[in-house]
């Protein structure tokens, strides 16, 4: 059945390939004109032709990768060229599971040849993406030095100069060998204010559970206000709005590419004397935190 989304994706890929090849020719031409003032015509032509072959080989490797990502290894381009008189041969070799190695040899009309080989890459079925909304499996709470009891049965996530929010999702619905294309966290503000407050999001580095408090991550494991990486993964401003969408693609992709342990995330206000409240998982479905992940599975 015809799928307009996939059709547009394929059309975009073809356009991108065409543009890449045309840019290669233009770049080589620009180089030739730039060097013409300081070199004799024969040398300029030779360098122009050599650069043309190199750029075409680079475009050929990109084309081989693109074909295999979109077609999941079922279509391998052989010999073609969008440059009059030139030839471009692309070779794709399957190596380890889910991997290919790509090489390309380009020959210009004048006879210059360039061969380029790239290291094996993982391939994913980018022509067939999937999306999972992980909001139903969320674990969240907020921790405050004045609170000794866990706050994971409240409809609110309170952030202030003295409290941080914790969120975590079970990502078992996403295959471990998938590639994450996008991940968006959605939070709904509980209440509003004309004051703009900055919220920073960090990766948590210690496993915690529903019993977490300011001084305890879980049974017999202590911390002080949460253990988290000081690097700010995302920062967003909260004001009088209601819904906030935060791009967490880098964080979620890291769980699959070179995975650090998935202990969730911590939200905090870097500026003192401020506060903001979001709805928690106990709130109605339309208001609870949600993590929407778009991904592609590995090609066989």
Coordinates of C-alpha atoms in Angstrom, one line a residue, residues 59-160:
X59 CA 29.2 11.0 -3.1
X60 CA 29.2 7.4 -4.2
X61 CA 30.0 6.2 -0.7
X62 CA 27.2 8.4 0.6
X63 CA 24.8 6.9 -2.0
X64 CA 25.8 3.3 -1.0
X65 CA 25.0 4.1 2.7
X66 CA 21.7 5.8 1.8
X67 CA 20.5 2.9 -0.4
X68 CA 21.2 0.4 2.3
X69 CA 19.6 2.4 5.1
X70 CA 16.4 3.1 3.2
X71 CA 16.2 -0.4 1.5
X72 CA 17.6 -2.3 4.5
X73 CA 20.3 -3.9 2.4
X74 CA 18.0 -5.1 -0.4
X75 CA 19.1 -2.6 -3.0
X76 CA 22.8 -2.0 -3.9
X77 CA 23.6 0.6 -6.5
X78 CA 26.1 -0.6 -9.1
X79 CA 27.3 1.8 -11.8
X80 CA 25.8 5.1 -12.4
X81 CA 26.7 8.8 -12.7
X82 CA 24.9 12.1 -12.9
X83 CA 28.1 13.7 -14.4
X84 CA 28.4 13.5 -18.2
X85 CA 31.2 11.1 -19.2
X86 CA 32.1 10.0 -15.7
X87 CA 31.4 6.6 -14.2
X88 CA 30.8 5.7 -10.6
X89 CA 31.0 2.1 -9.2
X90 CA 29.8 1.4 -5.7
X91 CA 30.6 -1.8 -3.9
X92 CA 28.7 -2.8 -0.7
X93 CA 29.9 -5.8 1.4
X94 CA 28.1 -7.3 4.3
X95 CA 30.3 -8.0 7.3
X96 CA 29.2 -8.6 10.9
X97 CA 25.5 -8.8 11.5
X98 CA 23.7 -5.5 10.8
X99 CA 26.9 -4.0 9.3
X100 CA 28.1 -3.1 5.8
X101 CA 31.3 -1.8 4.3
X102 CA 31.0 0.7 1.4
X103 CA 33.6 1.6 -1.3
X104 CA 33.2 3.7 -4.4
X105 CA 35.4 4.2 -7.5
X106 CA 34.9 7.3 -9.6
X107 CA 36.4 7.9 -13.1
X108 CA 36.0 11.2 -14.8
X109 CA 35.7 11.7 -18.6
X110 CA 39.3 12.8 -18.7
X111 CA 40.5 9.6 -17.0
X112 CA 41.2 10.7 -13.4
X113 CA 40.2 7.9 -10.9
X114 CA 39.6 8.0 -7.2
X115 CA 38.7 5.1 -4.9
X116 CA 37.3 5.6 -1.4
X117 CA 36.6 3.0 1.2
X118 CA 34.8 3.5 4.5
X119 CA 34.9 1.4 7.7
X120 CA 31.9 -0.8 8.3
X121 CA 28.8 0.9 9.6
X122 CA 25.7 -0.3 11.3
X123 CA 22.6 -0.2 9.1
X124 CA 19.1 0.5 10.2
X125 CA 15.8 0.3 8.4
X126 CA 15.3 4.1 8.1
X127 CA 12.6 3.5 5.5
X128 CA 10.4 2.0 8.3
X129 CA 10.4 4.0 11.5
X130 CA 8.4 3.3 14.6
X131 CA 7.2 5.4 17.6
X132 CA 6.6 4.4 21.2
X133 CA 5.0 6.6 23.8
X134 CA 6.6 5.5 27.1
X135 CA 4.4 7.7 29.3
X136 CA 2.6 4.7 30.9
X137 CA 5.8 3.3 32.4
X138 CA 7.1 6.4 34.1
X139 CA 8.5 6.5 37.6
X140 CA 8.7 9.9 39.1
X141 CA 9.0 11.8 42.4
X142 CA 10.5 15.0 43.8
X143 CA 13.0 15.2 46.6
X144 CA 13.4 18.0 49.1
X145 CA 15.7 18.2 52.2
X146 CA 12.7 19.0 54.4
X147 CA 10.8 15.9 53.3
X148 CA 11.7 12.5 54.8
X149 CA 8.9 10.5 53.1
X150 CA 8.9 9.7 49.4
X151 CA 6.7 11.9 47.3
X152 CA 5.8 9.5 44.5
X153 CA 2.1 9.4 45.0
X154 CA 1.4 13.1 44.4
X155 CA 0.0 14.6 41.3
X156 CA 2.7 17.2 41.3
X157 CA 6.4 17.5 40.6
X158 CA 7.7 20.4 42.5
X159 CA 11.0 22.2 41.6
X160 CA 12.5 24.9 43.7

